[in-house]
Short mmCIF file of C-alpha atoms and ligand atoms in Angstrom, two decimals:
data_model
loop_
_atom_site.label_atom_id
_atom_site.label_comp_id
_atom_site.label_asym_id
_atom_site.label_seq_id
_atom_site.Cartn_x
_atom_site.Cartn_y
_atom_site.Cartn_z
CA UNK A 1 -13.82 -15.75 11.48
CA UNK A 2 -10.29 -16.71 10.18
CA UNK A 3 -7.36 -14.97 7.74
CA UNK A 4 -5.39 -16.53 6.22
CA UNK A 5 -2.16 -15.10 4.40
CA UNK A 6 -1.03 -17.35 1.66
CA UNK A 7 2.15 -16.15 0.15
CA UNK A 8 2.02 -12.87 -0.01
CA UNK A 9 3.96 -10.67 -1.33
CA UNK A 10 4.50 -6.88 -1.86
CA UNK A 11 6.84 -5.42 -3.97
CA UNK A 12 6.89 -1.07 -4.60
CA UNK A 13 8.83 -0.32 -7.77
CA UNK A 14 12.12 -1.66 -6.80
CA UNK A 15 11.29 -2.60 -3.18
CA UNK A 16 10.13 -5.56 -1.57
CA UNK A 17 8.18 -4.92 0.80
CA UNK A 18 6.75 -8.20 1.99
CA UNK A 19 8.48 -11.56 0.98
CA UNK A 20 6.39 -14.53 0.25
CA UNK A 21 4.85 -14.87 3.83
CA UNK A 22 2.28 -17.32 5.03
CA UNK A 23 0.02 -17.95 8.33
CA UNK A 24 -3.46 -18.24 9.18
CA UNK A 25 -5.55 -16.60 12.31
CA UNK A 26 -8.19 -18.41 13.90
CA UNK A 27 -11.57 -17.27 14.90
CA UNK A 28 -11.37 -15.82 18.39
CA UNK A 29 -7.03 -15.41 18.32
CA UNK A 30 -5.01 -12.07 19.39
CA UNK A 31 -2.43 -11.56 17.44
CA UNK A 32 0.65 -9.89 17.86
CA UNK A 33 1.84 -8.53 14.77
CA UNK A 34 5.71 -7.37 16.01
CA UNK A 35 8.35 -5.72 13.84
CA UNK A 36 10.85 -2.71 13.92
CA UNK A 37 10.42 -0.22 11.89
CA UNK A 38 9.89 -1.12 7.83
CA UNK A 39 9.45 -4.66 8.30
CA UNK A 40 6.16 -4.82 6.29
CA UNK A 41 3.47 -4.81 8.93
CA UNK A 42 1.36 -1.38 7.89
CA UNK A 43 1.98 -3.37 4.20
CA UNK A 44 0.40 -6.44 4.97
CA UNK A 45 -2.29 -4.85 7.20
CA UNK A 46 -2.82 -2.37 3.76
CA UNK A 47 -3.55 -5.44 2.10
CA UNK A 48 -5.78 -7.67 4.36
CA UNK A 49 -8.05 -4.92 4.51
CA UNK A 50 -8.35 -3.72 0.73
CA UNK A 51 -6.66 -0.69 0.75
CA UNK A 52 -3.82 -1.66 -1.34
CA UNK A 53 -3.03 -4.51 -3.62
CA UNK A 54 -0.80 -7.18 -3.33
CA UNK A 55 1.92 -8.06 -6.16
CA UNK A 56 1.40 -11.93 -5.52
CA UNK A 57 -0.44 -14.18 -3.18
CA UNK A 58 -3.32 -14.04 -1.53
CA UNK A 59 -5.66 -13.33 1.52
CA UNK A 60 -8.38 -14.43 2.66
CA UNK A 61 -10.94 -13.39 4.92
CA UNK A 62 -13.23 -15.69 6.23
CA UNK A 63 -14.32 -17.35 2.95
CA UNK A 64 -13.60 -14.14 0.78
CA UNK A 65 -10.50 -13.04 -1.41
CA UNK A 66 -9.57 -9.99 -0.16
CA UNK A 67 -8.67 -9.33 -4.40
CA UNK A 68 -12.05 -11.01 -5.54
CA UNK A 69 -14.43 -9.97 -3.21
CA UNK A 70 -13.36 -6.88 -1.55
CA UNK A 71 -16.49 -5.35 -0.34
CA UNK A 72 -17.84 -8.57 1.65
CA UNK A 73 -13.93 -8.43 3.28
CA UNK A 74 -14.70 -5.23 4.08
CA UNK A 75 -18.11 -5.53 6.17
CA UNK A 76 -16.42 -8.06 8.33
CA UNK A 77 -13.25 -6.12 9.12
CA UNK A 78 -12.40 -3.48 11.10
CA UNK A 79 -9.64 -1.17 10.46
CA UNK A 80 -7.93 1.10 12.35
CA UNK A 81 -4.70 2.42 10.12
CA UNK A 82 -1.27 3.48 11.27
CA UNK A 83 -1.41 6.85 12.48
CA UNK A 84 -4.96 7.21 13.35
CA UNK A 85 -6.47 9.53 10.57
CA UNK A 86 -9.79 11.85 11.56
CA UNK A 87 -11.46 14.28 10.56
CA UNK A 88 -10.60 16.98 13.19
CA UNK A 89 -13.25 19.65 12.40
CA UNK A 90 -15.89 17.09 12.81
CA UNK A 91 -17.80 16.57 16.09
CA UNK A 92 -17.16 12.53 17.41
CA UNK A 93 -21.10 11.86 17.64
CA UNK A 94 -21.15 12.95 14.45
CA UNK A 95 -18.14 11.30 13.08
CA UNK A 96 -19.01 8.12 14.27
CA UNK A 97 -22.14 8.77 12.73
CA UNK A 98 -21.11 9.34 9.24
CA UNK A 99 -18.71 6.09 9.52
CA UNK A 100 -21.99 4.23 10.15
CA UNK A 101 -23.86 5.64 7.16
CA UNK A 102 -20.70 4.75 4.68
CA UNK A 103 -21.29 1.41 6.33
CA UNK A 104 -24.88 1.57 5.69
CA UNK A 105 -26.38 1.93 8.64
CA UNK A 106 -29.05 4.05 9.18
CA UNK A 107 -32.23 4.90 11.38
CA UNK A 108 -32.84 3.41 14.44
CA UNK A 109 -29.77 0.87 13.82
CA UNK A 110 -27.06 3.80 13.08
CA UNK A 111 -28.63 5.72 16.38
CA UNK A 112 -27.91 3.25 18.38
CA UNK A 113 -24.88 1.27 17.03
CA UNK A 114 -23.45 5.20 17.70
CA UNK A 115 -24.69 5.27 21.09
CA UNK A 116 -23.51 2.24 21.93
CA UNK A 117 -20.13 2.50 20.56
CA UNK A 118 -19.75 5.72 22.48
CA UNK A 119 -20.28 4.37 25.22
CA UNK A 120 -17.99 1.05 25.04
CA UNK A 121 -14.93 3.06 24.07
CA UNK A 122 -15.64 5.62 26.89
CA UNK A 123 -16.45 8.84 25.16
CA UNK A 124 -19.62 9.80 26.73
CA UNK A 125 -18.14 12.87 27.85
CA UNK A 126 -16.38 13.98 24.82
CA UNK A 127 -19.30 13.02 22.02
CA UNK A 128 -19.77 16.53 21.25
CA UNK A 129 -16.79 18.05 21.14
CA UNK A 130 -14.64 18.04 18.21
CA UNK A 131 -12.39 15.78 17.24
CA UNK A 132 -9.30 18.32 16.99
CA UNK A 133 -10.12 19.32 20.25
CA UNK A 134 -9.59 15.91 21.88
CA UNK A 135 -6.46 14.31 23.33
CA UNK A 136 -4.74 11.66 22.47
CA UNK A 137 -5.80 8.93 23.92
CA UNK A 138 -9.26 10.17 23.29
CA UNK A 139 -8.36 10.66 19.52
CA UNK A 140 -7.20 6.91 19.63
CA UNK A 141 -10.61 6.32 21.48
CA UNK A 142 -12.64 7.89 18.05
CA UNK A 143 -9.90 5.78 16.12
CA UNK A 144 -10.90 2.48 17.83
CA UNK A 145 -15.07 3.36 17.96
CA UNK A 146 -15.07 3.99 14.01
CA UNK A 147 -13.52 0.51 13.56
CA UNK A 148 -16.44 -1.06 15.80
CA UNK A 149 -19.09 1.14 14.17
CA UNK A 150 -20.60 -2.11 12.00
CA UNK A 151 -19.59 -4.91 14.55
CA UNK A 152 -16.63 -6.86 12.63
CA UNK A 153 -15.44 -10.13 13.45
CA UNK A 154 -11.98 -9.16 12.54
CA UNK A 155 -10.28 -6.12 14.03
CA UNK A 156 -7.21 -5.10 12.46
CA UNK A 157 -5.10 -2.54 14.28
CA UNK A 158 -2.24 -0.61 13.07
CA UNK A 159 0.11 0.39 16.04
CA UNK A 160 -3.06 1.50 18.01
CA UNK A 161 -1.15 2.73 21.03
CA UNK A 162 1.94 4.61 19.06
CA UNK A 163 2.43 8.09 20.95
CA UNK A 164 0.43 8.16 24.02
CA UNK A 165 1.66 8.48 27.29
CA UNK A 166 1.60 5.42 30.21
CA UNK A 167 -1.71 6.03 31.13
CA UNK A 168 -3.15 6.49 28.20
CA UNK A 169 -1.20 3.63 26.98
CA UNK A 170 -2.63 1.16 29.86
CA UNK A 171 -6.16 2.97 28.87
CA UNK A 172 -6.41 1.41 25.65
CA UNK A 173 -4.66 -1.50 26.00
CA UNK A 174 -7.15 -1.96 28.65
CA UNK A 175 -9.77 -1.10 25.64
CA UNK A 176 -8.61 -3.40 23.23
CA UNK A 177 -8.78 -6.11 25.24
CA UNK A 178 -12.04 -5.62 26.29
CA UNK A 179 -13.43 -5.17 22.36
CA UNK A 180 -11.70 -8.22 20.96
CA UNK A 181 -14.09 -10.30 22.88
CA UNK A 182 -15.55 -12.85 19.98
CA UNK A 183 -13.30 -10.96 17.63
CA UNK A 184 -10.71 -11.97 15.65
CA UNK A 185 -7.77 -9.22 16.06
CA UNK A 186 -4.68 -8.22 14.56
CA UNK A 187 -2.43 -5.90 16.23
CA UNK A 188 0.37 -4.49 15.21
CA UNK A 189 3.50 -3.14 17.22
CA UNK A 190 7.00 -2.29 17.58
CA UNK A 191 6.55 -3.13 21.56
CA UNK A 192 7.12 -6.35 22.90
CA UNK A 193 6.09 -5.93 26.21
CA UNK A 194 2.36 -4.83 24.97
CA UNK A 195 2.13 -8.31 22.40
CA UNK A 196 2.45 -10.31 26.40
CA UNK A 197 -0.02 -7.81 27.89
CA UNK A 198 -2.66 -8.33 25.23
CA UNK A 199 -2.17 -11.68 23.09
CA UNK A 200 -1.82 -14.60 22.93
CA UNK A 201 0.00 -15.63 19.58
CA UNK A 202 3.06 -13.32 18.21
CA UNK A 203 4.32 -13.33 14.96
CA UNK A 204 7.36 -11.46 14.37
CA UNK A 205 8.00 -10.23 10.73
CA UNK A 206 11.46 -8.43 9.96
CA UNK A 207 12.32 -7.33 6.44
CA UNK A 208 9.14 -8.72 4.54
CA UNK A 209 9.74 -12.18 6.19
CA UNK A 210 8.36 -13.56 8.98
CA UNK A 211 11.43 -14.95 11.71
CA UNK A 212 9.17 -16.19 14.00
CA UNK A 213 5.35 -17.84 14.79
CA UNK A 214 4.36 -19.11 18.15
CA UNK A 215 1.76 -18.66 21.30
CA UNK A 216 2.88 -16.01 23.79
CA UNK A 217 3.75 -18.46 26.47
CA UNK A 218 5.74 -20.44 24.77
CA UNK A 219 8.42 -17.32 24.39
CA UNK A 220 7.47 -16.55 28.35
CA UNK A 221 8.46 -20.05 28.87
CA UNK A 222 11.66 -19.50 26.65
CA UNK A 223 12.56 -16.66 29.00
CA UNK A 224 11.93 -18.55 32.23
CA UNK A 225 13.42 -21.88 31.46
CA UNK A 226 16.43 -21.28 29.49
CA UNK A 227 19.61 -19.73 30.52
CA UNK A 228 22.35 -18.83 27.69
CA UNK A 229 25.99 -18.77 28.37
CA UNK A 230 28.87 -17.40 26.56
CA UNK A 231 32.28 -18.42 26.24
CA UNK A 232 35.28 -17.90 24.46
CA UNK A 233 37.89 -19.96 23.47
CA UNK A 234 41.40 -18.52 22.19
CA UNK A 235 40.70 -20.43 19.30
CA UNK A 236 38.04 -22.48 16.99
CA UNK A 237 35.94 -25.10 19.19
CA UNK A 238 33.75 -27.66 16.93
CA UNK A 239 30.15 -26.92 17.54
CA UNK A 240 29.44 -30.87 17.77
CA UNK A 241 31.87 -30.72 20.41
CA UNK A 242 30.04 -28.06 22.43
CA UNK A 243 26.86 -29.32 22.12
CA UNK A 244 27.87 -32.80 23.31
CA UNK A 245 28.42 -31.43 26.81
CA UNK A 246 25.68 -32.75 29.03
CA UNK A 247 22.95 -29.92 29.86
CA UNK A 248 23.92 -27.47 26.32
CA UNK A 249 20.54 -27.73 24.86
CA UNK A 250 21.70 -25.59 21.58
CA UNK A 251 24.91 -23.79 20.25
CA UNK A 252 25.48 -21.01 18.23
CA UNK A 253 28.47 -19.14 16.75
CA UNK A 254 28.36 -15.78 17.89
CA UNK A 255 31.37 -14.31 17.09
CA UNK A 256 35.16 -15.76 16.16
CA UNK A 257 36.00 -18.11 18.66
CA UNK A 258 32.65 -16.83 20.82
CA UNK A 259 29.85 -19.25 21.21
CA UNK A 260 26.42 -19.07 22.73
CA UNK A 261 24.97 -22.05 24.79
CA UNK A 262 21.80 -22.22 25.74
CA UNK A 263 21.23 -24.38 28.51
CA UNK A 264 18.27 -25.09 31.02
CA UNK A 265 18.07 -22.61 33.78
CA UNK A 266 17.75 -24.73 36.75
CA UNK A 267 21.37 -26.54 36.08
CA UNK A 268 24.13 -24.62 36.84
CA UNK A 269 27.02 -25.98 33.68
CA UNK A 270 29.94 -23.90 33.89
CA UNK A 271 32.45 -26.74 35.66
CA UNK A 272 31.09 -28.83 32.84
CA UNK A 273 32.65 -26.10 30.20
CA UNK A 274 35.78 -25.52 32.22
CA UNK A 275 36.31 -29.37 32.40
CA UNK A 276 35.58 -29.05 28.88
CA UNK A 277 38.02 -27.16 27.84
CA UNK A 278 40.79 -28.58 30.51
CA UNK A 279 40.60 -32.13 28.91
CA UNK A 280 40.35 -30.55 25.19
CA UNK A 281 43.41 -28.30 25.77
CA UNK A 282 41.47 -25.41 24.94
CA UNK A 283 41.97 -22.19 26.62
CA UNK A 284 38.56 -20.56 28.06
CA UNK A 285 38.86 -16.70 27.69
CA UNK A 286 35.56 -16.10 29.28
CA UNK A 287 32.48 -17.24 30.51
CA UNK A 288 29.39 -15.12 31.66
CA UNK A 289 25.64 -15.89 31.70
CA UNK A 290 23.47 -13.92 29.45
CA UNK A 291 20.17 -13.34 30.97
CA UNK A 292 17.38 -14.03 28.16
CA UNK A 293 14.01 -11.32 27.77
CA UNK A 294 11.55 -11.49 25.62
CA UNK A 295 12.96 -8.37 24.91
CA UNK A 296 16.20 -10.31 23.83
CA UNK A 297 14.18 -12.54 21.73
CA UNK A 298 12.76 -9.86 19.67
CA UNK A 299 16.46 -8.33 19.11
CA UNK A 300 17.87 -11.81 18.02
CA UNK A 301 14.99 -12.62 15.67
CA UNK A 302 15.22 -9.15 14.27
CA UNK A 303 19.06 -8.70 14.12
CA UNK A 304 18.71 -5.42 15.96
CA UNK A 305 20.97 -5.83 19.45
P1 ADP B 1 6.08 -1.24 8.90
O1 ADP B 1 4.64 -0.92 8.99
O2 ADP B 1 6.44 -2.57 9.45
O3 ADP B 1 6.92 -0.15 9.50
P2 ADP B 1 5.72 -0.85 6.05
O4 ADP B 1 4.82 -1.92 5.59
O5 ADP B 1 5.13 0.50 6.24
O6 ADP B 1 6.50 -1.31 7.36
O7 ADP B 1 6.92 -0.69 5.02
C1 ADP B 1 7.70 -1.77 4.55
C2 ADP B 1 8.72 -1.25 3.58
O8 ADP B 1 8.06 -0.81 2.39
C3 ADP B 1 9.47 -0.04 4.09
O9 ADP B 1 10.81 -0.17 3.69
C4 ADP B 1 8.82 1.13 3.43
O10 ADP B 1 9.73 2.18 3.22
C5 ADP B 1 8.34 0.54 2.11
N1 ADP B 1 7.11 1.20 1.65
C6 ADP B 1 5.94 1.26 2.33
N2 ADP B 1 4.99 1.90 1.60
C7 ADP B 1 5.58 2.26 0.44
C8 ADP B 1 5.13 2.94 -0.74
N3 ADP B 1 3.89 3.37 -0.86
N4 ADP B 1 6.03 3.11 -1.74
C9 ADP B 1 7.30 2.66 -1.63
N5 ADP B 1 7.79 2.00 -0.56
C10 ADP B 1 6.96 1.80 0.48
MG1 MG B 2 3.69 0.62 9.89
#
């Protein structure tokens, strides 16, 4: 079952919140939905799952306008919001139960899409104690069960591992990827290293826009394949001039007089740049090689180094 996000936008009083962004998720993707802090993510999740409005644009799920036809949108997804909310003075077997009946399930069919969903997300041993009295990870657990209960095609996930410690971090990463089988899933996360454990598409989004679309591996491949460089000149060098020297695959401006060159890491151009700048008569300050991460990649795309 596919979204798709057609220029959407979000705007609160004064604020905009998201900016006119577009893409579309196949049936069967994982997608990592990255972004510091206030880039739009919980806002566009808000959205795609009826909870909120959007200003402009549209999305839709499957076949279905998440404006026109909100209730059919809402059988087929699965939400889990940002920060997990439960009722804490409720038992989980009960819980889950009552998140079945609002989904109309009942009977034989809400007995056993509870049993079953207990059992999946590992809470056998905690069904019948309260939900206040759980942990973390097992809250996250009750989180991630009530937005199985009615077996949606599309998962949407709200910074489902925010605040839990490594091992219950690996726990339900572990989860996740074990429930989006045949499931269409949207993930959100400040965490780059958890979009290349879990999926296989990232889309960055940074102020309400989105910087940056593309399959996991093709960043991996970024990081293994490219090597940047930076040198500086004591004075202005032409970027056409810099990007003419054999093995510069891309230049960029990083500061005055300081330019980035990305080059392929298995050629080794620095007496290319110093012969450069010998038979140009400029001066070379500096040269070091930067060492690229996906980390990096999220910093640069984001503006936050
Ligand atoms: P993210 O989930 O990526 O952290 P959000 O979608 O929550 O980002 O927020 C995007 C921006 O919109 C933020 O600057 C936030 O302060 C603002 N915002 C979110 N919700 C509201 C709201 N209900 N009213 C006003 N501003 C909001
Ligand atoms: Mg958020």
């Amino acid at each position: 079952m596919s979204v798709r996000v057609k220029n959407l936008t979000k705007i609160y009083g004064e604020q905009k919140a998201v900016d006119d962004i577009s893409f579309q998720i196949k049936e069967g993707e994982i997608v990592g939905f990255l972004g510091p802090n206030g880039a739009g993510k919980s806002t566009t999740m808000k959205i795609a799952t009826c909870y909120i409005p959007p200003t402009s644009g549209e999305v839709i799920v499957d076949k279905f306008d998440v404006v026109l036809h909100p209730l059919e949108v809402r059988k087929v997804i699965g939400y889990l919001p940002e920060h997990n909310p439960l009722y804490l003075d409720m038992y989980v077997h009960e819980y889950l139960g009552f998140i079945g009946s609002l989904h109309q399930l009942s009977g034989k069919r809400l007995r056993e899409g509870v049993k079953s969903i207990i059992e999946m997300c590992g809470l056998t041993l905690e069904q019948n104690k309260k939900i206040g009295a759980l942990s973390k990870g097992y809250r996250q657990r009750v989180g991630l069960a009530q937005s199985l209960i009615h077996d949606p095609k599309v998962l949407i996930l709200d910074e489902p591992t925010t605040g839990l410690d490594p091992n219950q971090l690996a726990e339900i990463r572990q989860l996740i990827k074990q429930i989006s089988h045949e499931k269409t899933v949207i993930f959100s996360t400040h965490i780059m290293q958890e979009v290349q454990a879990i999926c296989n598409r990232v889309i960055i989004i940074n102020q309400g826009k989105i910087v940056a679309d593309s399959p996991v591996s093709e960043l991996k491949g970024e990081e293994e394949h490219v090597t940047y460089l930076i040198a500086e000149f004591t004075e202005n060098v032409d970027l056409k001039d810099l990007i003419a020297i054999e093995g510069v695959i891309d230049v960029a401006e990083q500061q005055k007089n300081q330019y980035v060159l990305k080059t392929n890491a298995n050629r080794d151009i620095r007496a290319e740049i110093f012969k450069f700048a010998t038979t140009n008569n400029k001066v070379l300050l500096e040269m070091r090689e930067e060492k690229q991460s996906l980390e990096n990649v999220f910093q640069k795309l984001t503006g936050r180094e």
